[in-house]
Coordinates of N, CA and C in Angstrom, one line a residue:
X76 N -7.5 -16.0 -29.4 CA -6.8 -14.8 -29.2 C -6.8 -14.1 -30.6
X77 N -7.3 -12.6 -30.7 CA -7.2 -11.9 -31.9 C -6.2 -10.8 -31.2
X78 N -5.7 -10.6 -32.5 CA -4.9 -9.6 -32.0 C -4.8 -8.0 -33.6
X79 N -5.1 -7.0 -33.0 CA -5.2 -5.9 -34.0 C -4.0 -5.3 -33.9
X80 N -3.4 -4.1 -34.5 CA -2.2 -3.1 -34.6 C -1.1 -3.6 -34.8
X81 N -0.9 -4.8 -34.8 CA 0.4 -5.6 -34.7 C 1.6 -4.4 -35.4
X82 N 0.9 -4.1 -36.6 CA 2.2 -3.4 -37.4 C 2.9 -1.9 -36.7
X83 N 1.8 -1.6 -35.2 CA 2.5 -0.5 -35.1 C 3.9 -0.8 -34.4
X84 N 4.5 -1.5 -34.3 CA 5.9 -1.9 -33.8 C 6.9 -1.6 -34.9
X85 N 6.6 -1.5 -36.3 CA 7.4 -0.9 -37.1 C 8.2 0.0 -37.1
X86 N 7.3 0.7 -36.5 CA 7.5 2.4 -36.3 C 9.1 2.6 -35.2
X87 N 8.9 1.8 -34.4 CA 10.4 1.4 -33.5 C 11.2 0.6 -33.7
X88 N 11.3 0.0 -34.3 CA 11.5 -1.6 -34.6 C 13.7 -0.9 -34.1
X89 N 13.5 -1.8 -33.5 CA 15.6 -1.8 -32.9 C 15.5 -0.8 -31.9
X90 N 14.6 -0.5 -31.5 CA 14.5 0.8 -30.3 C 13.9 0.2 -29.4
X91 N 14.3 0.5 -28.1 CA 13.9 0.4 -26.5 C 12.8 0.8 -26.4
X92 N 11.6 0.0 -26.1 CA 10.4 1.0 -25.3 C 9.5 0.3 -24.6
X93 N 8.5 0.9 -23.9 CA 7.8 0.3 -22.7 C 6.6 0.0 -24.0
X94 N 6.3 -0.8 -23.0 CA 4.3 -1.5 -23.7 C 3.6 -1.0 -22.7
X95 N 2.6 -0.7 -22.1 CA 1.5 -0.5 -21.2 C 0.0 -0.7 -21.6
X96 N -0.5 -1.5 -20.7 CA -2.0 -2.1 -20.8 C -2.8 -2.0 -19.6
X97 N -4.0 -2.4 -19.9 CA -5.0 -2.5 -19.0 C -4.9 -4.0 -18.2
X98 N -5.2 -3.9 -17.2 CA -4.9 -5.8 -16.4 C -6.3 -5.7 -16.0
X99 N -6.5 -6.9 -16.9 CA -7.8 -8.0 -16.5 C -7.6 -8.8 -15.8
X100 N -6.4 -9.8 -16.4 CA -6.7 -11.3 -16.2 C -5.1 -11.2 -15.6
X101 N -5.2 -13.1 -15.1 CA -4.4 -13.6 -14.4 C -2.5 -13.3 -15.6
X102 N -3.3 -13.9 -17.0 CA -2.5 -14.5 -17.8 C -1.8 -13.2 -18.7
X103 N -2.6 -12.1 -18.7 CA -2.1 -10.6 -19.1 C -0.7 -10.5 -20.0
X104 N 0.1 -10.5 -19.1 CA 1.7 -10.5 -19.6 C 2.0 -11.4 -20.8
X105 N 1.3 -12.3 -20.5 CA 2.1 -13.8 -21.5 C 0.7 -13.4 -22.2
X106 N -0.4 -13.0 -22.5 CA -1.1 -12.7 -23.9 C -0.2 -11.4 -24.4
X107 N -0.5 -10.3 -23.7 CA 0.6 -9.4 -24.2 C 1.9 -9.4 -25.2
X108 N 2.5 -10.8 -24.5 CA 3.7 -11.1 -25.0 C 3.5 -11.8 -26.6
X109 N 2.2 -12.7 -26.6 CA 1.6 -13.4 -27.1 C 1.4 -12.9 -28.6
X110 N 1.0 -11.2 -28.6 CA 1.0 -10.4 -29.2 C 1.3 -10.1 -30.5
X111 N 2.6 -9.6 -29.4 CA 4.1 -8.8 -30.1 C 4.1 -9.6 -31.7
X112 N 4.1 -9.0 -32.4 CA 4.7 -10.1 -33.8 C 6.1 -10.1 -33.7
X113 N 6.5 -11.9 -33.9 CA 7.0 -12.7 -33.7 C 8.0 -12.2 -34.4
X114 N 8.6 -11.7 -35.5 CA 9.9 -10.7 -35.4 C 10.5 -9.3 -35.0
X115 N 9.7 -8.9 -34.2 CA 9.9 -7.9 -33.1 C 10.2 -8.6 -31.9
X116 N 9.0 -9.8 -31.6 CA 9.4 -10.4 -30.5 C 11.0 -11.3 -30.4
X117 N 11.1 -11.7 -31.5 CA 12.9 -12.5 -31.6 C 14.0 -11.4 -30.7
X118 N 13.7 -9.9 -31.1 CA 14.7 -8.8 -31.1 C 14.7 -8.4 -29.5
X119 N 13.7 -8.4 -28.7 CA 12.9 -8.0 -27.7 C 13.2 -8.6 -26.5
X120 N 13.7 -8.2 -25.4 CA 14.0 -8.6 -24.0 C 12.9 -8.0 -23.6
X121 N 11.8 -8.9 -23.3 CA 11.0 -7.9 -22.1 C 10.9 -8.9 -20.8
X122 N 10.7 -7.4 -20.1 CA 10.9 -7.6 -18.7 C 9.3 -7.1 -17.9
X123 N 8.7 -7.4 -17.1 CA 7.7 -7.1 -16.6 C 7.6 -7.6 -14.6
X124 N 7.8 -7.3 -14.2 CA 7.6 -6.8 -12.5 C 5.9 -7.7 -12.2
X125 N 6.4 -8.9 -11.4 CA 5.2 -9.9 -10.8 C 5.0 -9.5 -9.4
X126 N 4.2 -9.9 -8.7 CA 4.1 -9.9 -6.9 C 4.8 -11.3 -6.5
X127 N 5.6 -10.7 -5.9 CA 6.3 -12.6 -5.4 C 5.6 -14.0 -5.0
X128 N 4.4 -13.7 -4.8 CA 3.5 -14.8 -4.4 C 3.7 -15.9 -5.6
X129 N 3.4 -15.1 -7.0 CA 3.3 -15.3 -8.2 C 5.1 -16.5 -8.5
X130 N 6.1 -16.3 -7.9 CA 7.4 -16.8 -7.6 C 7.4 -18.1 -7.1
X131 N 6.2 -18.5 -6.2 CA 6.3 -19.1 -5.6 C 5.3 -19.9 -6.0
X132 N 4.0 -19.9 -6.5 CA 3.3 -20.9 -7.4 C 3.4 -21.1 -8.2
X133 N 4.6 -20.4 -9.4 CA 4.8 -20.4 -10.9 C 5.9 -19.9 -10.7
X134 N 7.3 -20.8 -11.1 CA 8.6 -20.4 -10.6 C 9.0 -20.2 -12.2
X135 N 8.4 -20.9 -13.1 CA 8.8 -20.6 -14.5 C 8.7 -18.9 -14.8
X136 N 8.0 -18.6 -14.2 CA 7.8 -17.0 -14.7 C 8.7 -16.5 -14.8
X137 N 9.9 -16.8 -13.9 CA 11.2 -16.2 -13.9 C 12.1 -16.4 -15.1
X138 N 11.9 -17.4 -16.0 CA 12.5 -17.7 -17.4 C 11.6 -17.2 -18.4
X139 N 10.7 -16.8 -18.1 CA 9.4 -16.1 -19.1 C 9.6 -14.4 -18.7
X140 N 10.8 -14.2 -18.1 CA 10.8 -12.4 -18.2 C 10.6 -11.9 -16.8
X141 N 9.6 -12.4 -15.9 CA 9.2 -11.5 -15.0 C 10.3 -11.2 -13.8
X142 N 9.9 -10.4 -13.3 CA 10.6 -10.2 -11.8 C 10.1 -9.6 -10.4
X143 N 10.4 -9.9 -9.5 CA 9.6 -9.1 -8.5 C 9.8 -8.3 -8.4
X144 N 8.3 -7.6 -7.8 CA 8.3 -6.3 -7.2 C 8.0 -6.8 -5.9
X145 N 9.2 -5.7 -4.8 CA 9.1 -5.4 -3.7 C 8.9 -3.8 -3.7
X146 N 7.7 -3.7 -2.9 CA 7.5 -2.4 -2.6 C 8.2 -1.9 -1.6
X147 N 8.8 -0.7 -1.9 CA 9.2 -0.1 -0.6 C 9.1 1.4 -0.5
X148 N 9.8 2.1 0.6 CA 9.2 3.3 1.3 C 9.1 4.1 0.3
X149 N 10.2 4.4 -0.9 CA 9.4 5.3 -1.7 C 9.3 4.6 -3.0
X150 N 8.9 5.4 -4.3 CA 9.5 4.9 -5.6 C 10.4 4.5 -6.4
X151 N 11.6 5.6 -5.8 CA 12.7 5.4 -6.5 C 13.3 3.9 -6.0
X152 N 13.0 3.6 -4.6 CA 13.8 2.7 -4.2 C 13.0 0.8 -4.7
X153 N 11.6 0.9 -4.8 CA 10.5 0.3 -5.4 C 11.5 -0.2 -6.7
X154 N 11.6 0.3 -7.4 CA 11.6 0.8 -9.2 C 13.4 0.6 -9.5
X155 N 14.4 -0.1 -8.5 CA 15.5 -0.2 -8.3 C 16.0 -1.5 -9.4
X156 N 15.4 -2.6 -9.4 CA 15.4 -3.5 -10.6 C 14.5 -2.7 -11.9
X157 N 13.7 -2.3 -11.8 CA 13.1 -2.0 -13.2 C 14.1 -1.0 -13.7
X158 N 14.9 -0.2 -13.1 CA 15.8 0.9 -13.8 C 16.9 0.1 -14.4
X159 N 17.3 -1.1 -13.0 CA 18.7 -1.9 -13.7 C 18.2 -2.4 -14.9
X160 N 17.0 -3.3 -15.5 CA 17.1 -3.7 -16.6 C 16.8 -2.3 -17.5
X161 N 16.3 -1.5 -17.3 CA 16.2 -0.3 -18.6 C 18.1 0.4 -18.8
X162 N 18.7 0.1 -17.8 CA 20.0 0.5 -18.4 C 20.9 -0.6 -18.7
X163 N 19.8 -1.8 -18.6 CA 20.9 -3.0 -19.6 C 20.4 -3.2 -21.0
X164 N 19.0 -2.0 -21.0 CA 18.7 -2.0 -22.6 C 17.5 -3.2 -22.8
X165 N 17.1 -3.3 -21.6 CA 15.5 -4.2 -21.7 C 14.4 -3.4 -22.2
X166 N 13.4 -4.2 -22.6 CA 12.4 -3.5 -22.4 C 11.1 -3.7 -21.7
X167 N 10.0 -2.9 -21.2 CA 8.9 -3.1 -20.3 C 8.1 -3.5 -20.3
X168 N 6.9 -4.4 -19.8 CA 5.7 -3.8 -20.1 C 5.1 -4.1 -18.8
X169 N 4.5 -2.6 -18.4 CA 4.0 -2.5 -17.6 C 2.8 -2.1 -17.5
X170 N 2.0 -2.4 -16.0 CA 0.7 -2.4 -16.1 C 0.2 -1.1 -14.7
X171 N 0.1 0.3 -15.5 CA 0.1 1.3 -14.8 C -0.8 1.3 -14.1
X172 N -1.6 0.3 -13.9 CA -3.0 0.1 -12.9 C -2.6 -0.4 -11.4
X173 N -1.0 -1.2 -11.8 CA -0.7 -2.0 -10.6 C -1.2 -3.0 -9.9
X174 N -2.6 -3.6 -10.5 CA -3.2 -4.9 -10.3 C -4.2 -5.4 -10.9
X175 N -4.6 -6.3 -10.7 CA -6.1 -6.3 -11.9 C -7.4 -5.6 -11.3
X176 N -8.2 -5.1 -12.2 CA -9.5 -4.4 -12.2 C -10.1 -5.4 -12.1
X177 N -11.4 -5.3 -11.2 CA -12.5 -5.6 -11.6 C -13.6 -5.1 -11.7
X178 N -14.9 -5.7 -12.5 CA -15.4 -4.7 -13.0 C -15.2 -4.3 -14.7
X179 N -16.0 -3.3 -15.1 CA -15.9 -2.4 -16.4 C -15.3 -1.4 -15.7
X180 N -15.2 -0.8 -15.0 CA -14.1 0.6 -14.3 C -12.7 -0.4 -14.3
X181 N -12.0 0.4 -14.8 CA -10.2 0.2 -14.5 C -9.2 1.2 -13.2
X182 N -9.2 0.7 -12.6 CA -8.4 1.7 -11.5 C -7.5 2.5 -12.3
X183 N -6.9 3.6 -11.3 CA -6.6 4.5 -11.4 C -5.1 4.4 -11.5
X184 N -4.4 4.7 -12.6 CA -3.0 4.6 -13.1 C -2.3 5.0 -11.9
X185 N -1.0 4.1 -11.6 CA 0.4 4.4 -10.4 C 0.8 5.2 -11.3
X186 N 1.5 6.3 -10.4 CA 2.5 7.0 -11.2 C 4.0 6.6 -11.8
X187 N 4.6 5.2 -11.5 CA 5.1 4.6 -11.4 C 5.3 4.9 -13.1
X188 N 5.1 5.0 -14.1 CA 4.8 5.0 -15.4 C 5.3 6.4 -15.8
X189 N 4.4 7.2 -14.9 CA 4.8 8.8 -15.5 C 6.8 9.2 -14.9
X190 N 6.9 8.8 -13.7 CA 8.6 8.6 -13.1 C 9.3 8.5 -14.3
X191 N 9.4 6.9 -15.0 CA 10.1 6.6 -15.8 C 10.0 7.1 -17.0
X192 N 9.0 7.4 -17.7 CA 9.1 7.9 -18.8 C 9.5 9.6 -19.1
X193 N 9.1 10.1 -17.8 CA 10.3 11.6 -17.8 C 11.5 10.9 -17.5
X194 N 12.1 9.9 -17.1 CA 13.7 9.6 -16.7 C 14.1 9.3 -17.8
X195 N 14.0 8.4 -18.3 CA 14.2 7.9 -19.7 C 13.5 8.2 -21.5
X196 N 12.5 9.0 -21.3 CA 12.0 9.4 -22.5 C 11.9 8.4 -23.8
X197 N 11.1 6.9 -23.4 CA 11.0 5.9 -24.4 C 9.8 6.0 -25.1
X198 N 9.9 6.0 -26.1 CA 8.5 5.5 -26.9 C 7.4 4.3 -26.1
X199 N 6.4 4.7 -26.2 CA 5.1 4.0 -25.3 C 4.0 3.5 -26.4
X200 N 4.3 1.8 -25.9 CA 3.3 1.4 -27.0 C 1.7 0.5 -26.0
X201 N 0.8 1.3 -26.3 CA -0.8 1.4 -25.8 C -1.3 0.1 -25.9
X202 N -1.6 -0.6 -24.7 CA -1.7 -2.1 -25.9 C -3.8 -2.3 -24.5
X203 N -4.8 -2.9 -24.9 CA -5.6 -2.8 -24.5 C -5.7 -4.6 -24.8
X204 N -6.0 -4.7 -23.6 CA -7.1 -5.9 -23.5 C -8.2 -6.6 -23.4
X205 N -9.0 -6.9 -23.7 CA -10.4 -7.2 -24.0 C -11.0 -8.8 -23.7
X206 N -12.0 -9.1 -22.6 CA -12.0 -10.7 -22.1 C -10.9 -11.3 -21.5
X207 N -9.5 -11.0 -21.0 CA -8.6 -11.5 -20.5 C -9.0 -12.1 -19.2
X208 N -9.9 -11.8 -18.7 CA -10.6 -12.2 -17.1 C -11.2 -13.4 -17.3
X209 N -11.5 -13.8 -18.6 CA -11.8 -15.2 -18.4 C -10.8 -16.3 -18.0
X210 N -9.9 -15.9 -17.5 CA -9.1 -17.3 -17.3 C -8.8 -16.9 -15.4
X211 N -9.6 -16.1 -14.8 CA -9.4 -16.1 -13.5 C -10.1 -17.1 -12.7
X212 N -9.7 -17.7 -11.9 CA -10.5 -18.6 -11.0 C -10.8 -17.7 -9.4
X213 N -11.2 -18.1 -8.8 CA -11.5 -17.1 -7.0 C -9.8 -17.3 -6.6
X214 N -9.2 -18.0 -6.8 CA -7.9 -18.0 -6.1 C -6.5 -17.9 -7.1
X215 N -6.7 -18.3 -8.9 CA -5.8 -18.4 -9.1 C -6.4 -18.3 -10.7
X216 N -5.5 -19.2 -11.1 CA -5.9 -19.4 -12.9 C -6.8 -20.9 -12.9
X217 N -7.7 -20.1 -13.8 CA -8.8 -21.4 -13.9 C -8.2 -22.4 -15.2
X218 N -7.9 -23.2 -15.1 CA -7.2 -24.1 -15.9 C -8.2 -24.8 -17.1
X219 N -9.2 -25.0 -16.4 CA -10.5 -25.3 -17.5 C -10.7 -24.7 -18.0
X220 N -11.0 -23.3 -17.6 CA -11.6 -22.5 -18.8 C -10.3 -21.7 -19.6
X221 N -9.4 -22.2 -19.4 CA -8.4 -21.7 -20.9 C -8.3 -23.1 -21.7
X222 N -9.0 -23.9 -21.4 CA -8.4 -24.7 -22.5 C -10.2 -25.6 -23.0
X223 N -11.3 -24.7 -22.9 CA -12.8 -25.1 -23.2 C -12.7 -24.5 -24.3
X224 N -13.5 -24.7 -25.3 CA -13.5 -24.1 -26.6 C -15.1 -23.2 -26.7
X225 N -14.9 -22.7 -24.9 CA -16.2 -22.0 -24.9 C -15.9 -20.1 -25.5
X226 N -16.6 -20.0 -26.3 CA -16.8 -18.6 -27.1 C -16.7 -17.7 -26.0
X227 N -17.1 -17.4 -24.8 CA -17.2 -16.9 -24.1 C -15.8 -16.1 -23.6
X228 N -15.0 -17.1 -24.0 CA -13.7 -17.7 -23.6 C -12.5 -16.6 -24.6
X229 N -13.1 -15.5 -25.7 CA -12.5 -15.0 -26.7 C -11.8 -13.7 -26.0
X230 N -10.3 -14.0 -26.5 CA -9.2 -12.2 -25.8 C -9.3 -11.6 -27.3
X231 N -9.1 -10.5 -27.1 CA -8.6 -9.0 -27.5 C -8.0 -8.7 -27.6
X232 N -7.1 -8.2 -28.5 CA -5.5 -7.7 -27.6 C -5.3 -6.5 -29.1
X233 N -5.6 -4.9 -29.0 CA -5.3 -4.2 -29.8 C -4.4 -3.3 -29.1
X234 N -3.4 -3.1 -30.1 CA -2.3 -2.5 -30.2 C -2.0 -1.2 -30.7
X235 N -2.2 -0.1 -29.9 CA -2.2 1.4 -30.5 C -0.3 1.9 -31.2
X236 N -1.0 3.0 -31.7 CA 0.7 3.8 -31.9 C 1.5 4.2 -30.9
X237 N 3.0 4.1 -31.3 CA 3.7 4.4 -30.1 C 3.8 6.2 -30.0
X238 N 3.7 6.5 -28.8 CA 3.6 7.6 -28.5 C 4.6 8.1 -27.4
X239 N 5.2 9.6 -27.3 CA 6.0 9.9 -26.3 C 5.2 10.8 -25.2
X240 N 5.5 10.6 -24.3 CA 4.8 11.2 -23.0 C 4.9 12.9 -23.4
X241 N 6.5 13.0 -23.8 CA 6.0 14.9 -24.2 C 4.8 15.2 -24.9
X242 N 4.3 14.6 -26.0 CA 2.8 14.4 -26.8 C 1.9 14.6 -25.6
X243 N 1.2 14.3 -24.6 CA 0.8 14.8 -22.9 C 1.0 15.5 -22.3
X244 N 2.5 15.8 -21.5 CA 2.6 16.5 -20.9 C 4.2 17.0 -21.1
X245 N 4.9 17.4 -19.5 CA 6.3 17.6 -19.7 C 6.4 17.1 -18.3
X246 N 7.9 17.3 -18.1 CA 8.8 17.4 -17.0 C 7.7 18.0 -15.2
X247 N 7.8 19.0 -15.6 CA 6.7 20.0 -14.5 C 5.4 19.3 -14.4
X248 N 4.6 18.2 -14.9 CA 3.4 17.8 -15.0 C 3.7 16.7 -13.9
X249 N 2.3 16.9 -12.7 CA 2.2 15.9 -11.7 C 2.3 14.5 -12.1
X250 N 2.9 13.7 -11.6 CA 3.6 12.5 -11.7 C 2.2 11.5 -12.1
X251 N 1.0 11.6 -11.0 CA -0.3 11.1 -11.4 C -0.8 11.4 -12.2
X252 N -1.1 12.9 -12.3 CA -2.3 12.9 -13.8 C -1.5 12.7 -15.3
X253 N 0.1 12.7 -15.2 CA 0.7 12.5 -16.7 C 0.2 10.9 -16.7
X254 N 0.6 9.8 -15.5 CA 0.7 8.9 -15.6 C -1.2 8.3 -15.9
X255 N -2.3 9.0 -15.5 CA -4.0 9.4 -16.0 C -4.1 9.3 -17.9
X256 N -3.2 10.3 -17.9 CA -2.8 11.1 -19.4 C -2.7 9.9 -20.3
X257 N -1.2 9.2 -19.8 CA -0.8 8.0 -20.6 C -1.9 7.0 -20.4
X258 N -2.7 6.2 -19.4 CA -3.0 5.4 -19.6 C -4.7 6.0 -20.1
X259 N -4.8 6.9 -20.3 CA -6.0 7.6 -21.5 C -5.8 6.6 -22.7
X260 N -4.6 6.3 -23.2 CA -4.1 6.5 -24.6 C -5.0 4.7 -24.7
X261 N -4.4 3.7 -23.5 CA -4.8 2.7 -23.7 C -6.7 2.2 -23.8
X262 N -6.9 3.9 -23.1 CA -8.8 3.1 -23.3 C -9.1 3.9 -24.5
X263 N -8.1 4.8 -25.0 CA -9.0 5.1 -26.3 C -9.0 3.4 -27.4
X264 N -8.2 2.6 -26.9 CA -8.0 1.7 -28.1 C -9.4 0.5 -27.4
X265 N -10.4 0.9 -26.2 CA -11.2 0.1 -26.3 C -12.2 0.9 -26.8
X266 N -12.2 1.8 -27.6 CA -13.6 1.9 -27.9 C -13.0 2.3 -29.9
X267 N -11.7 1.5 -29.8 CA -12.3 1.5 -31.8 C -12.5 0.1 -31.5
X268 N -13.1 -0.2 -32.9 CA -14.0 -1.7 -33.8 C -12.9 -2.1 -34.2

């Protein structure tokens, strides 16, 4: 695991804000988390939204931050735990793709991203992942290949500036293409060196 931008956490450092990335892989969140430098991460409650399945093969996840997501008829009602922990002063990180990619194409950002950040107006920190897919298996997490010391086997994990969604757009801006806008921010960080 390498990891670039670490320092841009400075910039917020005692302040609430969402992380958002690109989903490769199985393990995503806990590299992500992986990340964070380790005195930001001491200060940091994060919270991150799993599929329940995930509950039920890996029950530890629920002491490692996550929680489920139940989808339901609309957004607001979806996003009913993610608002309770943002007004107990948690913080996020969410993956505005809503599931993993495959492929070099990344699906198309949920709006789910652009909602909360006009509700709340937190600082957004761009975080990109790179080879995180090597630890997928056809059904789950391939357990061999996180722990081969095959090269092949090498993550990514750079860390852009925190940015605020008004820097994009506003209030009046469609819910999708702000939430397009924002997750722009994370593929510009795959194409620096």
């Amino acid at each position: 695991l390498k990891v670039f931008g670490g320092d841009n956490f400075k910039s917020i450092s005692g302040k609430q804000f969402f992380v958002i990335a690109n989903h490769k892989g199985l393990l995503d969140a806990f590299l992500v988390s992986a990340s964070i430098p380790f005195s930001v991460f001491l200060k940091t409650d994060f919270r991150y939204m799993m599929k329940p399945a995930w509950f039920k093969s890996y029950p530890i996840v629920k002491y490692l931050g996550a929680y489920q997501l139940f989808k339901k008829d609309n957004l607001k009602k979806t996003l009913v735990d993610t608002e309770k922990y943002l007004k107990g002063n948690k913080h996020l990180l969410i993956f505005p793709e809503g599931g993993i990619s495959k492929g070099k194409k990344r699906k198309k950002a949920k709006r789910g991203i652009a909602y909360l950040s006009k509700k709340y107006n937190l600082p957004i920190v761009p975080v990109f992942l790179k080879g995180s897919e090597c630890v997928n298996g056809g059904r789950g997490i391939d357990w061999k290949r996180i722990f081969s010391r095959n090269k092949k086997n090498k993550v990514i994990v750079r860390i852009g500036k925190p940015f605020f969604y008004t820097e994009l757009g506003d209030k009046e801006m469609n819910d999708f293409d702000l939430a397009e806008k924002i997750m722009q921010k994370v593929d510009e960080l795959e194409l620096k060196k």
